[in-house]
PDB file of C-alpha atoms in Angstrom:
ATOM      1  CA  MET A   1      85.589 124.262  95.125  1.00  0.00           C
ATOM      2  CA  LYS A   2      83.670 121.469  96.828  1.00  0.00           C
ATOM      3  CA  VAL A   3      85.245 118.865  94.524  1.00  0.00           C
ATOM      4  CA  VAL A   4      88.756 120.271  95.089  1.00  0.00           C
ATOM      5  CA  LYS A   5      88.215 120.206  98.846  1.00  0.00           C
ATOM      6  CA  PHE A   6      87.014 116.610  98.679  1.00  0.00           C
ATOM      7  CA  ILE A   7      90.023 115.545  96.597  1.00  0.00           C
ATOM      8  CA  ILE A   8      92.471 117.270  98.950  1.00  0.00           C
ATOM      9  CA  CYS A   9      90.805 115.716 101.989  1.00  0.00           C
ATOM     10  CA  LEU A  10      90.704 112.304 100.313  1.00  0.00           C
ATOM     11  CA  LEU A  11      94.443 112.451  99.568  1.00  0.00           C
ATOM     12  CA  PHE A  12      95.194 113.697 103.096  1.00  0.00           C
ATOM     13  CA  GLY A  13      93.128 110.902 104.640  1.00  0.00           C
ATOM     14  CA  LEU A  14      94.658 108.239 102.398  1.00  0.00           C
ATOM     15  CA  MET A  15      98.170 109.424 103.281  1.00  0.00           C
ATOM     16  CA  PHE A  16      97.460 108.976 106.974  1.00  0.00           C
ATOM     17  CA  LEU A  17      95.663 105.691 106.400  1.00  0.00           C
ATOM     18  CA  ASN A  18      98.702 104.412 104.503  1.00  0.00           C
ATOM     19  CA  ALA A  19     101.132 105.701 107.153  1.00  0.00           C
ATOM     20  CA  GLY A  20      99.166 104.049 109.948  1.00  0.00           C
ATOM     21  CA  LEU A  21      98.888 100.735 108.131  1.00  0.00           C
ATOM     22  CA  ASP A  22     102.619 100.808 107.404  1.00  0.00           C
ATOM     23  CA  LYS A  23     103.364 101.297 111.099  1.00  0.00           C
ATOM     24  CA  LEU A  24     101.369  98.158 111.849  1.00  0.00           C
ATOM     25  CA  PHE A  25     102.365  95.911 108.928  1.00  0.00           C
ATOM     26  CA  HIS A  26     105.757  97.347 107.778  1.00  0.00           C
ATOM     27  CA  TYR A  27     105.181  96.918 104.033  1.00  0.00           C
ATOM     28  CA  MET A  28     107.158  99.963 102.839  1.00  0.00           C
ATOM     29  CA  PRO A  29     110.964  99.873 103.000  1.00  0.00           C
ATOM     30  CA  MET A  30     112.522 102.177 105.565  1.00  0.00           C
ATOM     31  CA  PRO A  31     115.683 104.050 104.565  1.00  0.00           C
ATOM     32  CA  PRO A  32     118.742 103.441 106.739  1.00  0.00           C
ATOM     33  CA  MET A  33     119.084 105.910 109.580  1.00  0.00           C
ATOM     34  CA  GLU A  34     122.269 107.149 111.149  1.00  0.00           C
ATOM     35  CA  GLY A  35     123.374 109.277 114.053  1.00  0.00           C
ATOM     36  CA  GLU A  36     120.857 110.936 116.301  1.00  0.00           C
ATOM     37  CA  MET A  37     117.934 109.904 114.107  1.00  0.00           C
ATOM     38  CA  ALA A  38     118.799 106.224 114.619  1.00  0.00           C
ATOM     39  CA  MET A  39     118.958 106.744 118.376  1.00  0.00           C
ATOM     40  CA  VAL A  40     115.551 108.456 118.394  1.00  0.00           C
ATOM     41  CA  ASN A  41     114.039 105.638 116.326  1.00  0.00           C
ATOM     42  CA  GLN A  42     115.554 103.053 118.664  1.00  0.00           C
ATOM     43  CA  ALA A  43     114.141 104.898 121.689  1.00  0.00           C
ATOM     44  CA  PHE A  44     110.672 104.938 120.140  1.00  0.00           C
ATOM     45  CA  GLY A  45     111.063 101.209 119.489  1.00  0.00           C
ATOM     46  CA  THR A  46     111.661 100.471 123.172  1.00  0.00           C
ATOM     47  CA  ILE A  47     108.187 101.771 124.042  1.00  0.00           C
ATOM     48  CA  LYS A  48     106.205  98.825 122.673  1.00  0.00           C
ATOM     49  CA  TRP A  49     102.776 100.487 122.767  1.00  0.00           C
ATOM     50  CA  LEU A  50     103.718 103.848 121.227  1.00  0.00           C
ATOM     51  CA  MET A  51     103.876 103.055 117.506  1.00  0.00           C
ATOM     52  CA  PRO A  52     100.725 100.881 117.499  1.00  0.00           C
ATOM     53  CA  LEU A  53      98.907 103.744 119.270  1.00  0.00           C
ATOM     54  CA  VAL A  54     100.142 106.287 116.704  1.00  0.00           C
ATOM     55  CA  ALA A  55      99.179 103.875 113.919  1.00  0.00           C
ATOM     56  CA  ILE A  56      95.632 103.466 115.236  1.00  0.00           C
ATOM     57  CA  VAL A  57      95.246 107.246 115.649  1.00  0.00           C
ATOM     58  CA  GLU A  58      96.513 107.794 112.086  1.00  0.00           C
ATOM     59  CA  ILE A  59      94.188 105.132 110.635  1.00  0.00           C
ATOM     60  CA  LEU A  60      91.159 106.392 112.559  1.00  0.00           C
ATOM     61  CA  GLY A  61      91.902 110.053 111.830  1.00  0.00           C
ATOM     62  CA  GLY A  62      92.602 109.338 108.161  1.00  0.00           C
ATOM     63  CA  LEU A  63      89.340 107.446 107.716  1.00  0.00           C
ATOM     64  CA  LEU A  64      87.336 110.146 109.507  1.00  0.00           C
ATOM     65  CA  PHE A  65      89.063 112.856 107.443  1.00  0.00           C
ATOM     66  CA  ILE A  66      87.906 111.318 104.163  1.00  0.00           C
ATOM     67  CA  PHE A  67      84.165 111.584 104.824  1.00  0.00           C
ATOM     68  CA  PRO A  68      82.642 115.092 105.002  1.00  0.00           C
ATOM     69  CA  LYS A  69      80.307 114.232 107.871  1.00  0.00           C
ATOM     70  CA  THR A  70      83.180 113.141 110.172  1.00  0.00           C
ATOM     71  CA  ARG A  71      85.932 115.393 108.786  1.00  0.00           C
ATOM     72  CA  ALA A  72      85.855 117.831 111.728  1.00  0.00           C
ATOM     73  CA  LEU A  73      86.479 115.011 114.216  1.00  0.00           C
ATOM     74  CA  GLY A  74      89.203 113.523 112.020  1.00  0.00           C
ATOM     75  CA  ALA A  75      90.982 116.881 111.790  1.00  0.00           C
ATOM     76  CA  ILE A  76      91.078 117.215 115.576  1.00  0.00           C
ATOM     77  CA  ILE A  77      92.259 113.618 116.026  1.00  0.00           C
ATOM     78  CA  ILE A  78      95.065 114.048 113.469  1.00  0.00           C
ATOM     79  CA  LEU A  79      96.239 117.460 114.766  1.00  0.00           C
ATOM     80  CA  PRO A  80      98.547 116.201 117.597  1.00  0.00           C
ATOM     81  CA  VAL A  81     100.112 113.647 115.248  1.00  0.00           C
ATOM     82  CA  MET A  82     100.548 116.341 112.602  1.00  0.00           C
ATOM     83  CA  VAL A  83     102.259 118.698 115.066  1.00  0.00           C
ATOM     84  CA  GLY A  84     104.612 115.850 116.047  1.00  0.00           C
ATOM     85  CA  ILE A  85     105.420 115.183 112.393  1.00  0.00           C
ATOM     86  CA  VAL A  86     106.206 118.855 111.728  1.00  0.00           C
ATOM     87  CA  LEU A  87     108.389 119.143 114.845  1.00  0.00           C
ATOM     88  CA  HIS A  88     110.179 115.889 114.042  1.00  0.00           C
ATOM     89  CA  ASN A  89     110.909 117.090 110.512  1.00  0.00           C
ATOM     90  CA  ALA A  90     112.020 120.509 111.745  1.00  0.00           C
ATOM     91  CA  VAL A  91     114.547 118.973 114.161  1.00  0.00           C
ATOM     92  CA  TYR A  92     115.759 115.802 112.437  1.00  0.00           C
ATOM     93  CA  MET A  93     114.801 115.935 108.733  1.00  0.00           C
ATOM     94  CA  PRO A  94     114.422 119.485 107.389  1.00  0.00           C
ATOM     95  CA  SER A  95     114.133 118.102 103.853  1.00  0.00           C
ATOM     96  CA  GLY A  96     110.677 116.714 104.694  1.00  0.00           C
ATOM     97  CA  LEU A  97     109.447 119.969 106.179  1.00  0.00           C
ATOM     98  CA  GLY A  98     107.800 121.091 102.921  1.00  0.00           C
ATOM     99  CA  ILE A  99     105.296 118.247 102.668  1.00  0.00           C
ATOM    100  CA  ALA A 100     104.751 118.237 106.432  1.00  0.00           C
ATOM    101  CA  GLY A 101     104.023 121.962 106.326  1.00  0.00           C
ATOM    102  CA  VAL A 102     101.536 121.548 103.487  1.00  0.00           C
ATOM    103  CA  LEU A 103      99.760 118.759 105.374  1.00  0.00           C
ATOM    104  CA  LEU A 104      99.629 120.906 108.521  1.00  0.00           C
ATOM    105  CA  LEU A 105      98.128 123.765 106.515  1.00  0.00           C
ATOM    106  CA  VAL A 106      95.461 121.432 105.093  1.00  0.00           C
ATOM    107  CA  ASN A 107      94.659 120.244 108.613  1.00  0.00           C
ATOM    108  CA  ILE A 108      94.427 123.804 109.940  1.00  0.00           C
ATOM    109  CA  TRP A 109      92.274 124.797 106.948  1.00  0.00           C
ATOM    110  CA  ILE A 110      89.786 122.011 107.684  1.00  0.00           C
ATOM    111  CA  ILE A 111      89.733 122.891 111.382  1.00  0.00           C
ATOM    112  CA  ALA A 112      89.090 126.554 110.520  1.00  0.00           C
ATOM    113  CA  ASP A 113      86.438 125.541 107.998  1.00  0.00           C
ATOM    114  CA  ASN A 114      84.613 123.538 110.695  1.00  0.00           C
ATOM    115  CA  ARG A 115      85.080 126.035 113.543  1.00  0.00           C
ATOM    116  CA  LYS A 116      81.314 126.265 114.115  1.00  0.00           C
ATOM    117  CA  LYS A 117      81.227 122.562 114.990  1.00  0.00           C
ATOM    118  CA  TYR A 118      83.869 123.139 117.691  1.00  0.00           C
ATOM    119  CA  SER A 119      82.170 126.180 119.245  1.00  0.00           C
ATOM    120  CA  LEU A 120      80.348 124.058 121.829  1.00  0.00           C
ATOM    121  CA  LEU A 121      83.666 122.654 123.032  1.00  0.00           C
ATOM    122  CA  VAL A 122      85.231 126.025 123.775  1.00  0.00           C
ATOM    123  CA  GLN A 123      82.312 127.923 125.326  1.00  0.00           C
TER     124      GLN A 123
END
């Protein structure tokens, strides 16, 4: 089970590392957007600091998520981004909700698995 957990966390972390690097360097092609989705993307583009901030959070959280010693911190850092991804997919792209839901479940699983490390924060 330990090996399976490591592989799942490695893949999760690498996905966020890749997503964050793509937000900074734009190396993956983006499909054309239309309608309300294009307007939302354009609005996000007008806030110059937003996407670099999300990219840095994704890169940092993804790297922390990979290593068992820092996984609890990485899971908490990624959680707000993950909630935003799920909500975005629920409203604008329901076809991507499956993978977003699985990633959210992995994140919640790791948070629940490390709940003892968070106990000092919520006392």
